[in-house]
């Protein structure tokens, strides 16, 4: 990896064995974008890639048009990365190169989560300073290239180097001007209980975007965008990923201009954003991680998975095996007391589960979702011995103890709200919208963060809590903080997220041994920002196995399995009323951080034994399921979506587990093959199926098979007519592959 400066051509070349990223200081001093793609040779001149002259009524009067950090008010009529209002009300800017510095390693992004390195030889960084001479406003653009990944991390600091107060209206984390428009844009979209479905559209002239203005990244769109060629598949072809390390309002947008180039920008959504910058002050925009692949979507996801699992997640739990847990929510909801919880925990311990999590309903006097958020002390009616007493009994029953909290919220019916009504977000003199009967606490206020830090620390220090599920169950309406002056209300949303990060930072620092899982009404804040504090997240409130195929597939585009919490729940499913086999529910949930979300004491004996077997199976393959390479084989968004298949493969390719799922059974299916990927073609694998069966599929695939055969000819999924008639809907089968010694 290296960053070269060609002083003659004024070109910066960031390169490693896989990619090159090229910038150029253009004749007018602006910073142009030359290239992002497969690695190019070092020590060559690339200045000519700036392109030709101004074309007609062009994008940018007077200069070739591909820019690194485009501004408004300078003749470029495409979407800008930076808009600043000067004291005189004008917005014109002219950012010119004022120098650059190349450093080893990777600096932090002030106040914000970001990828990191553990030693300076893992990455190099160049920071380019652009300056507007008239106002003194500067943009410090940081680019980090990792030695071993096809990834560039970008971030920006806007510095007010002048002597007047300026107001930032837009400060995107990155813009990327691409030399052609022949791309399909993939996004991860949905809503509550069906998050992160893959949605695709070909780029067309004009702007196409996804965004959130809810105060969190949201269920509706993930802060992730992917451009790929129409011919790109999982294994072949070009793709560029844009992933924002941020948990608040965002915008990800592609604009196609009439001259055949495309500009992508990603960062904090400029709507509802305005930031006042005093002389000498600076504003840090969140990091964006760009990944390039010319080997398909699989390779692009591999890069994000490694980076986010190993250099975004932090703390002792980053590398530890994550416990198999039982969460009380769908099993008990608000209906529990200490005795019931201890029975559930003991029953969980008996089948091999390692952690019992008490979800909502343990504090204040919360018997429904109508009260008590903010009152983080145990409800003695249900828990006479407090959390500590419960935790001790749960541990004595043989499992560790974990707890649900929702720090950012307050119920109208709560001691906290009665004491501090001004801490709830809302505009004085206007009605405050309730969502799930609750208000949002003003996390932009340091006193609120301080208070939560104190009360939650007390809860966590007093009991043997080894895991915390940090939830966030409503979005922000009527954004306003009583603690901010009128001219700074546009800062509210970002300051809210900074407050959330600050509380996370304090609690994770004080309790490094606690495993944090993030949650927001399921997957409403499943983003890289949260992953920096909580290495796993509750993927969706939808626990139905068939729905989960799409949710987990989509989530895997950007996020590693170690982040994707997946549980087996009771049937009929509580979200869709569907009845799927217990084995299928496990076969889907295995591909992630596994657990249960039911009352184990209510399981009939046969199911209990099945669950015991599932837990044992997962524990035997835990390393593979949590840290193996995830290979997407047959997609639930392709064709009629009836079949899905995926696999996890160990780093040494010696072991793998393949999952194959059929939503509806279909008559007369015909012979089918499932071709695998990612195996060692020269290895021989012992193949077995799970759950144990004696049908045609089990019989035909059992035995030793070459990696070459499994990848080129595939597993055999044939079934007799009688087997098809018997198998019903929602069938799942796993294939376990273990490489034997070479023959
Ligand atoms: C959210 C979470 C659920 C559960 C409930 C509790 O919906 O996603 O898992 O914790 O809140 O109220």
PDB file of C-alpha atoms in Angstrom, residues 450-591:
ATOM      1  CA  UNK A 450     -24.908  12.733  32.345  1.00  0.00           C
ATOM      2  CA  UNK A 451     -28.093  11.596  34.077  1.00  0.00           C
ATOM      3  CA  UNK A 452     -28.450   8.445  31.962  1.00  0.00           C
ATOM      4  CA  UNK A 453     -24.805   7.596  32.471  1.00  0.00           C
ATOM      5  CA  UNK A 454     -25.290   7.798  36.244  1.00  0.00           C
ATOM      6  CA  UNK A 455     -28.542   5.819  36.541  1.00  0.00           C
ATOM      7  CA  UNK A 456     -27.635   3.145  34.017  1.00  0.00           C
ATOM      8  CA  UNK A 457     -24.188   2.716  35.535  1.00  0.00           C
ATOM      9  CA  UNK A 458     -25.889   2.073  38.834  1.00  0.00           C
ATOM     10  CA  UNK A 459     -28.100  -0.633  37.298  1.00  0.00           C
ATOM     11  CA  UNK A 460     -25.204  -2.277  35.487  1.00  0.00           C
ATOM     12  CA  UNK A 461     -22.708  -2.052  38.326  1.00  0.00           C
ATOM     13  CA  UNK A 462     -25.122  -3.417  40.894  1.00  0.00           C
ATOM     14  CA  UNK A 463     -25.929  -6.692  39.175  1.00  0.00           C
ATOM     15  CA  UNK A 464     -24.057  -9.336  37.273  1.00  0.00           C
ATOM     16  CA  UNK A 465     -25.185  -8.089  33.898  1.00  0.00           C
ATOM     17  CA  UNK A 466     -23.060  -9.553  31.111  1.00  0.00           C
ATOM     18  CA  UNK A 467     -25.129  -8.356  28.158  1.00  0.00           C
ATOM     19  CA  UNK A 468     -27.227  -5.281  27.380  1.00  0.00           C
ATOM     20  CA  UNK A 469     -29.800  -4.880  24.631  1.00  0.00           C
ATOM     21  CA  UNK A 470     -30.015  -1.144  23.923  1.00  0.00           C
ATOM     22  CA  UNK A 471     -33.316  -0.433  22.224  1.00  0.00           C
ATOM     23  CA  UNK A 472     -34.789   2.692  20.610  1.00  0.00           C
ATOM     24  CA  UNK A 473     -38.437   2.369  19.775  1.00  0.00           C
ATOM     25  CA  UNK A 474     -39.587   5.542  18.165  1.00  0.00           C
ATOM     26  CA  UNK A 475     -38.408   8.156  15.749  1.00  0.00           C
ATOM     27  CA  UNK A 476     -38.108  11.853  16.379  1.00  0.00           C
ATOM     28  CA  UNK A 477     -40.889  14.266  15.524  1.00  0.00           C
ATOM     29  CA  UNK A 478     -40.889  18.004  16.298  1.00  0.00           C
ATOM     30  CA  UNK A 479     -37.092  18.230  16.539  1.00  0.00           C
ATOM     31  CA  UNK A 480     -36.138  20.942  18.986  1.00  0.00           C
ATOM     32  CA  UNK A 481     -33.938  21.332  22.008  1.00  0.00           C
ATOM     33  CA  UNK A 482     -34.654  23.750  24.821  1.00  0.00           C
ATOM     34  CA  UNK A 483     -30.939  23.825  25.457  1.00  0.00           C
ATOM     35  CA  UNK A 484     -30.028  25.215  22.027  1.00  0.00           C
ATOM     36  CA  UNK A 485     -30.464  28.841  20.896  1.00  0.00           C
ATOM     37  CA  UNK A 486     -32.785  29.460  17.927  1.00  0.00           C
ATOM     38  CA  UNK A 487     -29.954  29.791  15.415  1.00  0.00           C
ATOM     39  CA  UNK A 488     -28.595  26.402  16.442  1.00  0.00           C
ATOM     40  CA  UNK A 489     -31.812  24.352  16.220  1.00  0.00           C
ATOM     41  CA  UNK A 490     -30.605  22.993  12.875  1.00  0.00           C
ATOM     42  CA  UNK A 491     -27.872  21.218  14.837  1.00  0.00           C
ATOM     43  CA  UNK A 492     -30.337  19.239  16.922  1.00  0.00           C
ATOM     44  CA  UNK A 493     -30.432  15.971  14.992  1.00  0.00           C
ATOM     45  CA  UNK A 494     -26.675  15.632  14.732  1.00  0.00           C
ATOM     46  CA  UNK A 495     -26.150  16.653  18.344  1.00  0.00           C
ATOM     47  CA  UNK A 496     -28.740  14.037  19.334  1.00  0.00           C
ATOM     48  CA  UNK A 497     -26.650  11.291  17.721  1.00  0.00           C
ATOM     49  CA  UNK A 498     -23.449  12.715  19.200  1.00  0.00           C
ATOM     50  CA  UNK A 499     -25.150  12.406  22.606  1.00  0.00           C
ATOM     51  CA  UNK A 500     -26.120   8.795  21.881  1.00  0.00           C
ATOM     52  CA  UNK A 501     -22.542   8.032  20.880  1.00  0.00           C
ATOM     53  CA  UNK A 502     -21.235   9.765  23.986  1.00  0.00           C
ATOM     54  CA  UNK A 503     -23.429   7.664  26.269  1.00  0.00           C
ATOM     55  CA  UNK A 504     -22.374   4.531  24.405  1.00  0.00           C
ATOM     56  CA  UNK A 505     -18.744   5.556  24.709  1.00  0.00           C
ATOM     57  CA  UNK A 506     -19.036   6.054  28.453  1.00  0.00           C
ATOM     58  CA  UNK A 507     -20.933   2.846  29.175  1.00  0.00           C
ATOM     59  CA  UNK A 508     -18.776   0.637  26.955  1.00  0.00           C
ATOM     60  CA  UNK A 509     -15.656   2.132  28.539  1.00  0.00           C
ATOM     61  CA  UNK A 510     -16.969   1.647  32.070  1.00  0.00           C
ATOM     62  CA  UNK A 511     -18.299  -1.866  31.415  1.00  0.00           C
ATOM     63  CA  UNK A 512     -15.930  -3.354  28.827  1.00  0.00           C
ATOM     64  CA  UNK A 513     -16.967  -6.890  29.751  1.00  0.00           C
ATOM     65  CA  UNK A 514     -20.612  -6.311  28.863  1.00  0.00           C
ATOM     66  CA  UNK A 515     -21.669  -7.427  25.404  1.00  0.00           C
ATOM     67  CA  UNK A 516     -23.875  -4.712  23.898  1.00  0.00           C
ATOM     68  CA  UNK A 517     -26.484  -5.465  21.266  1.00  0.00           C
ATOM     69  CA  UNK A 518     -28.197  -2.561  19.536  1.00  0.00           C
ATOM     70  CA  UNK A 519     -31.842  -2.531  18.547  1.00  0.00           C
ATOM     71  CA  UNK A 520     -34.386  -0.008  17.320  1.00  0.00           C
ATOM     72  CA  UNK A 521     -37.818  -1.585  17.033  1.00  0.00           C
ATOM     73  CA  UNK A 522     -35.905  -4.471  15.466  1.00  0.00           C
ATOM     74  CA  UNK A 523     -33.555  -3.229  12.761  1.00  0.00           C
ATOM     75  CA  UNK A 524     -34.340   0.483  12.726  1.00  0.00           C
ATOM     76  CA  UNK A 525     -30.782   1.540  13.472  1.00  0.00           C
ATOM     77  CA  UNK A 526     -28.787  -1.322  12.033  1.00  0.00           C
ATOM     78  CA  UNK A 527     -25.857   0.731  10.831  1.00  0.00           C
ATOM     79  CA  UNK A 528     -22.064   0.928  11.022  1.00  0.00           C
ATOM     80  CA  UNK A 529     -22.223   3.754  13.585  1.00  0.00           C
ATOM     81  CA  UNK A 530     -23.928   1.523  16.132  1.00  0.00           C
ATOM     82  CA  UNK A 531     -21.665  -1.397  15.256  1.00  0.00           C
ATOM     83  CA  UNK A 532     -18.701   0.595  16.496  1.00  0.00           C
ATOM     84  CA  UNK A 533     -20.168   0.345  20.012  1.00  0.00           C
ATOM     85  CA  UNK A 534     -22.366  -2.742  19.890  1.00  0.00           C
ATOM     86  CA  UNK A 535     -20.802  -5.535  17.817  1.00  0.00           C
ATOM     87  CA  UNK A 536     -24.178  -7.165  17.189  1.00  0.00           C
ATOM     88  CA  UNK A 537     -27.679  -5.879  16.499  1.00  0.00           C
ATOM     89  CA  UNK A 538     -31.231  -7.212  16.636  1.00  0.00           C
ATOM     90  CA  UNK A 539     -31.831  -7.594  12.940  1.00  0.00           C
ATOM     91  CA  UNK A 540     -35.616  -7.336  12.835  1.00  0.00           C
ATOM     92  CA  UNK A 541     -38.663  -7.802  15.040  1.00  0.00           C
ATOM     93  CA  UNK A 542     -39.813 -10.223  12.382  1.00  0.00           C
ATOM     94  CA  UNK A 543     -38.816 -13.677  13.613  1.00  0.00           C
ATOM     95  CA  UNK A 544     -40.624 -15.598  10.874  1.00  0.00           C
ATOM     96  CA  UNK A 545     -38.201 -17.904   9.064  1.00  0.00           C
ATOM     97  CA  UNK A 546     -39.492 -17.140   5.566  1.00  0.00           C
ATOM     98  CA  UNK A 547     -39.395 -13.372   6.097  1.00  0.00           C
ATOM     99  CA  UNK A 548     -35.973 -13.649   7.678  1.00  0.00           C
ATOM    100  CA  UNK A 549     -34.502 -15.133   4.495  1.00  0.00           C
ATOM    101  CA  UNK A 550     -34.957 -11.819   2.726  1.00  0.00           C
ATOM    102  CA  UNK A 551     -34.034  -9.682   5.721  1.00  0.00           C
ATOM    103  CA  UNK A 552     -30.827 -11.569   6.482  1.00  0.00           C
ATOM    104  CA  UNK A 553     -29.832 -11.814   2.817  1.00  0.00           C
ATOM    105  CA  UNK A 554     -30.234  -8.052   2.361  1.00  0.00           C
ATOM    106  CA  UNK A 555     -28.464  -7.288   5.629  1.00  0.00           C
ATOM    107  CA  UNK A 556     -25.512  -9.425   4.564  1.00  0.00           C
ATOM    108  CA  UNK A 557     -24.795  -7.107   1.644  1.00  0.00           C
ATOM    109  CA  UNK A 558     -22.951  -4.791   4.035  1.00  0.00           C
ATOM    110  CA  UNK A 559     -22.887  -6.438   7.466  1.00  0.00           C
ATOM    111  CA  UNK A 560     -21.053  -9.499   8.813  1.00  0.00           C
ATOM    112  CA  UNK A 561     -22.837 -12.476  10.361  1.00  0.00           C
ATOM    113  CA  UNK A 562     -21.232 -11.599  13.707  1.00  0.00           C
ATOM    114  CA  UNK A 563     -23.499  -8.518  13.717  1.00  0.00           C
ATOM    115  CA  UNK A 564     -26.725 -10.219  12.647  1.00  0.00           C
ATOM    116  CA  UNK A 565     -28.726 -11.451  15.653  1.00  0.00           C
ATOM    117  CA  UNK A 566     -31.240 -14.124  14.656  1.00  0.00           C
ATOM    118  CA  UNK A 567     -33.618 -16.024  16.930  1.00  0.00           C
ATOM    119  CA  UNK A 568     -35.966 -18.978  16.778  1.00  0.00           C
ATOM    120  CA  UNK A 569     -39.464 -17.938  17.865  1.00  0.00           C
ATOM    121  CA  UNK A 570     -42.687 -19.791  18.600  1.00  0.00           C
ATOM    122  CA  UNK A 571     -45.341 -20.534  15.977  1.00  0.00           C
ATOM    123  CA  UNK A 572     -47.776 -19.335  14.813  1.00  0.00           C
ATOM    124  CA  UNK A 573     -45.286 -16.534  14.308  1.00  0.00           C
ATOM    125  CA  UNK A 574     -46.164 -13.368  16.221  1.00  0.00           C
ATOM    126  CA  UNK A 575     -45.619 -11.062  13.261  1.00  0.00           C
ATOM    127  CA  UNK A 576     -47.211 -12.969  10.377  1.00  0.00           C
ATOM    128  CA  UNK A 577     -49.058 -15.921  11.941  1.00  0.00           C
ATOM    129  CA  UNK A 578     -47.101 -18.364   9.800  1.00  0.00           C
ATOM    130  CA  UNK A 579     -46.319 -21.867  10.959  1.00  0.00           C
ATOM    131  CA  UNK A 580     -42.898 -23.071   9.896  1.00  0.00           C
ATOM    132  CA  UNK A 581     -41.080 -26.190  11.086  1.00  0.00           C
ATOM    133  CA  UNK A 582     -38.843 -25.746  14.131  1.00  0.00           C
ATOM    134  CA  UNK A 583     -35.897 -27.083  12.148  1.00  0.00           C
ATOM    135  CA  UNK A 584     -36.417 -24.457   9.448  1.00  0.00           C
ATOM    136  CA  UNK A 585     -36.550 -21.662  11.994  1.00  0.00           C
ATOM    137  CA  UNK A 586     -33.205 -22.803  13.374  1.00  0.00           C
ATOM    138  CA  UNK A 587     -31.687 -23.417   9.958  1.00  0.00           C
ATOM    139  CA  UNK A 588     -32.313 -19.755   9.108  1.00  0.00           C
ATOM    140  CA  UNK A 589     -31.305 -18.312  12.491  1.00  0.00           C
ATOM    141  CA  UNK A 590     -28.052 -20.304  12.621  1.00  0.00           C
ATOM    142  CA  UNK A 591     -26.587 -17.914  10.027  1.00  0.00           C
TER     143      UNK A 591
END
